[in-house]
Amino acid sequence: MSETQDQKSFFKRHWEGYKEFWAERFSFLENYSKVLYPEKPLPHWDSSVVEEFIASDPVHGPTLKTAREAAQFGAAGAVVGAVTTAGYCWKYSRSAHGAALAFGFGAVTGSCFGLEIANHWFQLYRLDTMAAQVKFYEWLQNKA
């Protein structure tokens, strides 16, 4: 009986060490904890609220607008990728489960390609889109 308690304490000690190890490596996530886990939930917003923020913030507003436009490239890429890969799979194999898997894989791949194209098209690598989104969340929380 004492042997199982010793094993639990052994595993528990190693688990705590493992958690500390990864907590040090991902300590930058603490910067976003107030956004990820707010004290009170964010109010619901729609495109008119986002447009209001874009008009009110001359620094982060245009960046957020550009990031929203870039997301449309990702969505379009996902649709094109999903439909074409599923179509080719269905045409050549007539396999429903294969077409479903190809649909999912094509959506993920097409979305990645679409976002990469948007990254270069809008030159997002020059902008800090994460800071703009965080500022929007802070503005939304202060507004409520």
N, C-alpha and C. Protein backbone atom coordinates (compact mmCIF):
# COMPACT_ATOMS: atom_id res chain seq x y z
N MET A 1 0.82 -1.19 0.00
CA MET A 1 0.00 0.00 0.00
C MET A 1 0.86 1.25 0.00
N SER A 2 1.91 1.24 0.79
CA SER A 2 2.79 2.41 0.81
C SER A 2 3.55 2.53 -0.50
N GLU A 3 3.67 1.39 -1.22
CA GLU A 3 4.38 1.41 -2.50
C GLU A 3 3.61 2.22 -3.54
N THR A 4 2.28 2.11 -3.57
CA THR A 4 1.49 2.90 -4.52
C THR A 4 1.52 4.38 -4.16
N GLN A 5 1.56 4.70 -2.88
CA GLN A 5 1.67 6.10 -2.48
C GLN A 5 3.01 6.68 -2.91
N ASP A 6 4.06 5.86 -2.79
CA ASP A 6 5.38 6.32 -3.24
C ASP A 6 5.38 6.53 -4.75
N GLN A 7 4.72 5.65 -5.48
CA GLN A 7 4.65 5.82 -6.93
C GLN A 7 3.85 7.06 -7.30
N LYS A 8 2.76 7.31 -6.60
CA LYS A 8 1.99 8.51 -6.88
C LYS A 8 2.82 9.75 -6.62
N SER A 9 3.54 9.76 -5.52
CA SER A 9 4.35 10.93 -5.23
C SER A 9 5.48 11.07 -6.26
N PHE A 10 6.01 9.95 -6.73
CA PHE A 10 7.04 9.98 -7.77
C PHE A 10 6.48 10.58 -9.05
N PHE A 11 5.32 10.09 -9.49
CA PHE A 11 4.71 10.61 -10.71
C PHE A 11 4.26 12.06 -10.53
N LYS A 12 3.75 12.34 -9.34
CA LYS A 12 3.29 13.70 -9.07
C LYS A 12 4.46 14.67 -9.12
N ARG A 13 5.59 14.28 -8.55
CA ARG A 13 6.78 15.15 -8.58
C ARG A 13 7.23 15.40 -10.01
N HIS A 14 7.27 14.36 -10.81
CA HIS A 14 7.71 14.53 -12.19
C HIS A 14 6.70 15.33 -13.01
N TRP A 15 5.42 15.13 -12.69
CA TRP A 15 4.40 15.92 -13.40
C TRP A 15 4.54 17.40 -13.07
N GLU A 16 4.81 17.73 -11.82
CA GLU A 16 4.99 19.13 -11.42
C GLU A 16 6.22 19.72 -12.12
N GLY A 17 7.28 18.95 -12.20
CA GLY A 17 8.47 19.42 -12.91
C GLY A 17 8.21 19.64 -14.38
N TYR A 18 7.44 18.76 -14.96
CA TYR A 18 7.08 18.88 -16.38
C TYR A 18 6.26 20.14 -16.61
N LYS A 19 5.29 20.41 -15.72
CA LYS A 19 4.46 21.60 -15.85
C LYS A 19 5.29 22.87 -15.69
N GLU A 20 6.22 22.88 -14.74
CA GLU A 20 7.08 24.05 -14.56
C GLU A 20 7.96 24.28 -15.79
N PHE A 21 8.47 23.21 -16.35
CA PHE A 21 9.33 23.31 -17.53
C PHE A 21 8.60 23.99 -18.67
N TRP A 22 7.38 23.54 -18.96
CA TRP A 22 6.63 24.11 -20.08
C TRP A 22 6.04 25.48 -19.74
N ALA A 23 5.77 25.73 -18.48
CA ALA A 23 5.27 27.05 -18.08
C ALA A 23 6.33 28.12 -18.33
N GLU A 24 7.60 27.77 -18.12
CA GLU A 24 8.68 28.73 -18.42
C GLU A 24 8.76 29.00 -19.91
N ARG A 25 8.60 27.98 -20.72
CA ARG A 25 8.73 28.16 -22.17
C ARG A 25 7.56 28.94 -22.77
N PHE A 26 6.38 28.83 -22.17
CA PHE A 26 5.19 29.52 -22.67
C PHE A 26 4.76 30.67 -21.76
N SER A 27 5.71 31.30 -21.10
CA SER A 27 5.38 32.39 -20.18
C SER A 27 4.84 33.61 -20.92
N PHE A 28 5.13 33.73 -22.22
CA PHE A 28 4.62 34.87 -22.98
C PHE A 28 3.09 34.84 -23.09
N LEU A 29 2.48 33.69 -22.87
CA LEU A 29 1.02 33.61 -22.92
C LEU A 29 0.36 34.37 -21.78
N GLU A 30 1.10 34.64 -20.71
CA GLU A 30 0.55 35.40 -19.60
C GLU A 30 0.18 36.81 -20.04
N ASN A 31 0.85 37.33 -21.07
CA ASN A 31 0.54 38.67 -21.57
C ASN A 31 -0.88 38.74 -22.11
N TYR A 32 -1.39 37.63 -22.61
CA TYR A 32 -2.71 37.60 -23.22
C TYR A 32 -3.78 37.01 -22.31
N SER A 33 -3.45 36.76 -21.06
CA SER A 33 -4.41 36.12 -20.16
C SER A 33 -5.62 37.01 -19.92
N LYS A 34 -5.44 38.34 -19.89
CA LYS A 34 -6.59 39.21 -19.65
C LYS A 34 -7.53 39.22 -20.85
N VAL A 35 -7.02 38.88 -22.04
CA VAL A 35 -7.88 38.79 -23.21
C VAL A 35 -8.50 37.40 -23.31
N LEU A 36 -7.71 36.37 -23.04
CA LEU A 36 -8.22 35.01 -23.14
C LEU A 36 -9.18 34.65 -22.02
N TYR A 37 -8.91 35.16 -20.83
CA TYR A 37 -9.75 34.86 -19.67
C TYR A 37 -10.17 36.17 -19.00
N PRO A 38 -11.07 36.94 -19.60
CA PRO A 38 -11.46 38.22 -19.01
C PRO A 38 -12.28 38.03 -17.74
N GLU A 39 -12.29 39.07 -16.90
CA GLU A 39 -13.07 39.01 -15.66
C GLU A 39 -14.56 38.87 -15.96
N LYS A 40 -15.04 39.65 -16.92
CA LYS A 40 -16.42 39.50 -17.37
C LYS A 40 -16.39 39.25 -18.87
N PRO A 41 -17.32 38.47 -19.37
CA PRO A 41 -17.27 38.12 -20.80
C PRO A 41 -17.45 39.36 -21.68
N LEU A 42 -16.81 39.31 -22.83
CA LEU A 42 -16.93 40.42 -23.78
C LEU A 42 -18.35 40.48 -24.33
N PRO A 43 -18.86 41.69 -24.55
CA PRO A 43 -20.19 41.78 -25.14
C PRO A 43 -20.17 41.33 -26.60
N HIS A 44 -21.32 40.97 -27.09
CA HIS A 44 -21.42 40.54 -28.49
C HIS A 44 -21.16 41.73 -29.40
N TRP A 45 -20.44 41.50 -30.49
CA TRP A 45 -20.19 42.58 -31.43
C TRP A 45 -20.44 42.10 -32.85
N ASP A 46 -20.68 43.04 -33.72
CA ASP A 46 -20.86 42.73 -35.13
C ASP A 46 -19.98 43.68 -35.95
N SER A 47 -20.17 43.67 -37.25
CA SER A 47 -19.29 44.46 -38.11
C SER A 47 -19.43 45.96 -37.88
N SER A 48 -20.60 46.42 -37.43
CA SER A 48 -20.75 47.86 -37.18
C SER A 48 -19.91 48.31 -35.99
N VAL A 49 -19.76 47.46 -34.97
CA VAL A 49 -18.92 47.79 -33.83
C VAL A 49 -17.45 47.81 -34.25
N VAL A 50 -17.07 46.87 -35.10
CA VAL A 50 -15.69 46.83 -35.60
C VAL A 50 -15.40 48.07 -36.43
N GLU A 51 -16.36 48.47 -37.27
CA GLU A 51 -16.18 49.69 -38.08
C GLU A 51 -16.08 50.92 -37.19
N GLU A 52 -16.81 50.94 -36.09
CA GLU A 52 -16.72 52.06 -35.14
C GLU A 52 -15.32 52.14 -34.54
N PHE A 53 -14.76 50.97 -34.18
CA PHE A 53 -13.39 50.95 -33.65
C PHE A 53 -12.39 51.40 -34.71
N ILE A 54 -12.56 50.94 -35.92
CA ILE A 54 -11.64 51.31 -36.99
C ILE A 54 -11.65 52.82 -37.20
N ALA A 55 -12.84 53.44 -37.12
CA ALA A 55 -12.94 54.89 -37.29
C ALA A 55 -12.38 55.64 -36.08
N SER A 56 -12.45 55.06 -34.90
CA SER A 56 -12.04 55.77 -33.69
C SER A 56 -10.55 55.65 -33.38
N ASP A 57 -9.88 54.62 -33.86
CA ASP A 57 -8.47 54.42 -33.54
C ASP A 57 -7.63 54.58 -34.80
N PRO A 58 -6.90 55.69 -34.92
CA PRO A 58 -6.12 55.92 -36.14
C PRO A 58 -4.88 55.04 -36.27
N VAL A 59 -4.43 54.45 -35.17
CA VAL A 59 -3.22 53.63 -35.21
C VAL A 59 -3.57 52.17 -35.51
N HIS A 60 -4.43 51.60 -34.69
CA HIS A 60 -4.74 50.17 -34.80
C HIS A 60 -5.95 49.90 -35.69
N GLY A 61 -6.75 50.89 -35.98
CA GLY A 61 -7.93 50.71 -36.82
C GLY A 61 -7.62 50.21 -38.21
N PRO A 62 -6.71 50.88 -38.95
CA PRO A 62 -6.39 50.39 -40.29
C PRO A 62 -5.76 49.00 -40.30
N THR A 63 -5.00 48.69 -39.27
CA THR A 63 -4.40 47.35 -39.18
C THR A 63 -5.48 46.30 -38.99
N LEU A 64 -6.45 46.58 -38.14
CA LEU A 64 -7.54 45.63 -37.92
C LEU A 64 -8.37 45.47 -39.19
N LYS A 65 -8.59 46.56 -39.90
CA LYS A 65 -9.35 46.49 -41.15
C LYS A 65 -8.62 45.62 -42.17
N THR A 66 -7.31 45.78 -42.26
CA THR A 66 -6.52 44.97 -43.19
C THR A 66 -6.54 43.50 -42.78
N ALA A 67 -6.46 43.23 -41.49
CA ALA A 67 -6.49 41.84 -41.02
C ALA A 67 -7.85 41.19 -41.33
N ARG A 68 -8.93 41.96 -41.23
CA ARG A 68 -10.26 41.42 -41.55
C ARG A 68 -10.37 41.13 -43.05
N GLU A 69 -9.77 41.98 -43.87
CA GLU A 69 -9.77 41.73 -45.32
C GLU A 69 -8.94 40.50 -45.64
N ALA A 70 -7.85 40.31 -44.93
CA ALA A 70 -7.00 39.14 -45.17
C ALA A 70 -7.71 37.85 -44.79
N ALA A 71 -8.58 37.90 -43.78
CA ALA A 71 -9.32 36.70 -43.38
C ALA A 71 -10.24 36.22 -44.49
N GLN A 72 -10.72 37.15 -45.32
CA GLN A 72 -11.57 36.75 -46.45
C GLN A 72 -10.78 35.94 -47.46
N PHE A 73 -9.49 36.22 -47.63
CA PHE A 73 -8.65 35.42 -48.50
C PHE A 73 -8.56 33.99 -47.97
N GLY A 74 -8.41 33.86 -46.66
CA GLY A 74 -8.35 32.53 -46.05
C GLY A 74 -9.63 31.75 -46.24
N ALA A 75 -10.76 32.43 -46.08
CA ALA A 75 -12.05 31.75 -46.25
C ALA A 75 -12.25 31.33 -47.71
N ALA A 76 -11.89 32.21 -48.64
CA ALA A 76 -12.03 31.87 -50.06
C ALA A 76 -11.10 30.71 -50.42
N GLY A 77 -9.88 30.73 -49.90
CA GLY A 77 -8.95 29.64 -50.15
C GLY A 77 -9.45 28.33 -49.59
N ALA A 78 -10.10 28.37 -48.42
CA ALA A 78 -10.63 27.15 -47.83
C ALA A 78 -11.74 26.57 -48.69
N VAL A 79 -12.62 27.42 -49.20
CA VAL A 79 -13.72 26.93 -50.04
C VAL A 79 -13.17 26.32 -51.33
N VAL A 80 -12.26 27.04 -51.98
CA VAL A 80 -11.70 26.54 -53.24
C VAL A 80 -10.94 25.24 -53.01
N GLY A 81 -10.12 25.20 -51.98
CA GLY A 81 -9.35 23.99 -51.69
C GLY A 81 -10.22 22.80 -51.35
N ALA A 82 -11.25 23.03 -50.55
CA ALA A 82 -12.13 21.93 -50.15
C ALA A 82 -12.89 21.37 -51.34
N VAL A 83 -13.45 22.25 -52.14
CA VAL A 83 -14.27 21.78 -53.26
C VAL A 83 -13.42 21.08 -54.32
N THR A 84 -12.26 21.65 -54.64
CA THR A 84 -11.45 21.04 -55.70
C THR A 84 -10.87 19.69 -55.27
N THR A 85 -10.35 19.61 -54.06
CA THR A 85 -9.78 18.31 -53.65
C THR A 85 -10.85 17.25 -53.49
N ALA A 86 -12.00 17.62 -52.93
CA ALA A 86 -13.08 16.65 -52.80
C ALA A 86 -13.61 16.25 -54.17
N GLY A 87 -13.68 17.21 -55.08
CA GLY A 87 -14.15 16.91 -56.44
C GLY A 87 -13.23 15.95 -57.17
N TYR A 88 -11.92 16.21 -57.09
CA TYR A 88 -10.97 15.30 -57.73
C TYR A 88 -11.01 13.91 -57.10
N CYS A 89 -11.12 13.87 -55.78
CA CYS A 89 -11.17 12.57 -55.11
C CYS A 89 -12.43 11.81 -55.53
N TRP A 90 -13.56 12.49 -55.57
CA TRP A 90 -14.79 11.83 -55.95
C TRP A 90 -14.75 11.39 -57.41
N LYS A 91 -14.16 12.22 -58.27
CA LYS A 91 -14.09 11.89 -59.70
C LYS A 91 -13.29 10.62 -59.96
N TYR A 92 -12.17 10.47 -59.27
CA TYR A 92 -11.28 9.36 -59.57
C TYR A 92 -11.47 8.14 -58.68
N SER A 93 -12.11 8.29 -57.52
CA SER A 93 -12.22 7.11 -56.65
C SER A 93 -13.66 6.73 -56.30
N ARG A 94 -14.59 7.65 -56.39
CA ARG A 94 -15.98 7.41 -56.00
C ARG A 94 -16.07 6.87 -54.57
N SER A 95 -15.21 7.39 -53.73
CA SER A 95 -15.17 6.97 -52.33
C SER A 95 -15.70 8.11 -51.46
N ALA A 96 -16.79 7.86 -50.77
CA ALA A 96 -17.40 8.91 -49.95
C ALA A 96 -16.50 9.33 -48.79
N HIS A 97 -15.92 8.34 -48.10
CA HIS A 97 -15.07 8.70 -46.97
C HIS A 97 -13.78 9.37 -47.46
N GLY A 98 -13.27 8.96 -48.60
CA GLY A 98 -12.09 9.62 -49.16
C GLY A 98 -12.38 11.06 -49.58
N ALA A 99 -13.56 11.26 -50.17
CA ALA A 99 -13.95 12.62 -50.56
C ALA A 99 -14.14 13.50 -49.33
N ALA A 100 -14.68 12.93 -48.26
CA ALA A 100 -14.86 13.71 -47.03
C ALA A 100 -13.51 14.10 -46.43
N LEU A 101 -12.58 13.14 -46.40
CA LEU A 101 -11.24 13.46 -45.90
C LEU A 101 -10.53 14.47 -46.80
N ALA A 102 -10.69 14.32 -48.10
CA ALA A 102 -10.10 15.26 -49.03
C ALA A 102 -10.72 16.65 -48.88
N PHE A 103 -12.01 16.70 -48.60
CA PHE A 103 -12.69 17.97 -48.36
C PHE A 103 -12.07 18.69 -47.16
N GLY A 104 -11.88 17.96 -46.07
CA GLY A 104 -11.27 18.56 -44.87
C GLY A 104 -9.84 18.98 -45.10
N PHE A 105 -9.05 18.10 -45.71
CA PHE A 105 -7.65 18.42 -45.99
C PHE A 105 -7.56 19.60 -46.95
N GLY A 106 -8.40 19.63 -47.96
CA GLY A 106 -8.39 20.73 -48.92
C GLY A 106 -8.77 22.04 -48.28
N ALA A 107 -9.71 22.00 -47.34
CA ALA A 107 -10.11 23.23 -46.64
C ALA A 107 -8.96 23.79 -45.81
N VAL A 108 -8.28 22.92 -45.10
CA VAL A 108 -7.15 23.37 -44.28
C VAL A 108 -6.01 23.90 -45.16
N THR A 109 -5.68 23.15 -46.19
CA THR A 109 -4.60 23.55 -47.08
C THR A 109 -4.95 24.83 -47.84
N GLY A 110 -6.16 24.91 -48.36
CA GLY A 110 -6.57 26.11 -49.08
C GLY A 110 -6.60 27.33 -48.19
N SER A 111 -7.01 27.16 -46.95
CA SER A 111 -7.01 28.27 -46.01
C SER A 111 -5.59 28.75 -45.74
N CYS A 112 -4.66 27.82 -45.57
CA CYS A 112 -3.26 28.21 -45.35
C CYS A 112 -2.71 28.96 -46.56
N PHE A 113 -2.98 28.45 -47.75
CA PHE A 113 -2.50 29.14 -48.95
C PHE A 113 -3.17 30.50 -49.09
N GLY A 114 -4.46 30.59 -48.82
CA GLY A 114 -5.16 31.87 -48.91
C GLY A 114 -4.61 32.89 -47.94
N LEU A 115 -4.34 32.47 -46.71
CA LEU A 115 -3.78 33.39 -45.73
C LEU A 115 -2.36 33.79 -46.08
N GLU A 116 -1.60 32.88 -46.67
CA GLU A 116 -0.24 33.23 -47.08
C GLU A 116 -0.26 34.23 -48.24
N ILE A 117 -1.18 34.04 -49.17
CA ILE A 117 -1.33 35.01 -50.26
C ILE A 117 -1.73 36.37 -49.69
N ALA A 118 -2.66 36.38 -48.75
CA ALA A 118 -3.09 37.64 -48.13
C ALA A 118 -1.94 38.29 -47.37
N ASN A 119 -1.11 37.48 -46.75
CA ASN A 119 0.04 38.01 -46.02
C ASN A 119 0.94 38.81 -46.95
N HIS A 120 1.16 38.32 -48.14
CA HIS A 120 2.00 39.04 -49.09
C HIS A 120 1.22 40.15 -49.81
N TRP A 121 -0.03 39.90 -50.13
CA TRP A 121 -0.85 40.88 -50.85
C TRP A 121 -1.01 42.17 -50.04
N PHE A 122 -1.34 42.00 -48.75
CA PHE A 122 -1.55 43.16 -47.88
C PHE A 122 -0.29 43.53 -47.08
N GLN A 123 0.78 42.80 -47.26
CA GLN A 123 2.04 43.01 -46.55
C GLN A 123 1.82 43.01 -45.03
N LEU A 124 1.13 41.98 -44.57
CA LEU A 124 0.82 41.87 -43.14
C LEU A 124 2.07 41.67 -42.29
N TYR A 125 3.14 41.21 -42.89
CA TYR A 125 4.37 41.01 -42.13
C TYR A 125 4.93 42.34 -41.63
N ARG A 126 4.46 43.44 -42.15
CA ARG A 126 4.89 44.77 -41.68
C ARG A 126 4.01 45.30 -40.56
N LEU A 127 2.87 44.67 -40.34
CA LEU A 127 1.90 45.15 -39.36
C LEU A 127 1.87 44.23 -38.15
N ASP A 128 1.47 44.79 -37.03
CA ASP A 128 1.29 43.99 -35.81
C ASP A 128 -0.21 43.74 -35.63
N THR A 129 -0.70 42.71 -36.30
CA THR A 129 -2.14 42.44 -36.28
C THR A 129 -2.61 41.95 -34.91
N MET A 130 -1.77 41.24 -34.18
CA MET A 130 -2.15 40.77 -32.86
C MET A 130 -2.37 41.94 -31.91
N ALA A 131 -1.51 42.95 -31.98
CA ALA A 131 -1.69 44.13 -31.12
C ALA A 131 -2.98 44.86 -31.46
N ALA A 132 -3.32 44.93 -32.75
CA ALA A 132 -4.56 45.59 -33.15
C ALA A 132 -5.77 44.83 -32.61
N GLN A 133 -5.73 43.51 -32.65
CA GLN A 133 -6.84 42.73 -32.14
C GLN A 133 -6.96 42.86 -30.62
N VAL A 134 -5.83 42.88 -29.93
CA VAL A 134 -5.85 43.06 -28.48
C VAL A 134 -6.41 44.44 -28.13
N LYS A 135 -6.00 45.47 -28.86
CA LYS A 135 -6.53 46.82 -28.62
C LYS A 135 -8.04 46.87 -28.88
N PHE A 136 -8.50 46.15 -29.89
CA PHE A 136 -9.94 46.09 -30.14
C PHE A 136 -10.66 45.45 -28.97
N TYR A 137 -10.13 44.34 -28.46
CA TYR A 137 -10.77 43.68 -27.32
C TYR A 137 -10.78 44.58 -26.09
N GLU A 138 -9.68 45.30 -25.85
CA GLU A 138 -9.63 46.23 -24.72
C GLU A 138 -10.63 47.36 -24.93
N TRP A 139 -10.72 47.89 -26.14
CA TRP A 139 -11.67 48.96 -26.43
C TRP A 139 -13.10 48.46 -26.22
N LEU A 140 -13.38 47.24 -26.66
CA LEU A 140 -14.71 46.67 -26.49
C LEU A 140 -15.05 46.47 -25.03
N GLN A 141 -14.08 46.04 -24.23
CA GLN A 141 -14.31 45.84 -22.82
C GLN A 141 -14.55 47.18 -22.11
N ASN A 142 -13.78 48.20 -22.48
CA ASN A 142 -13.96 49.53 -21.86
C ASN A 142 -15.27 50.16 -22.28
N LYS A 143 -15.73 49.85 -23.50
CA LYS A 143 -16.97 50.41 -24.00
C LYS A 143 -18.16 49.85 -23.24
N ALA A 144 -18.05 48.59 -22.83
CA ALA A 144 -19.18 47.92 -22.15
C ALA A 144 -19.28 48.31 -20.74
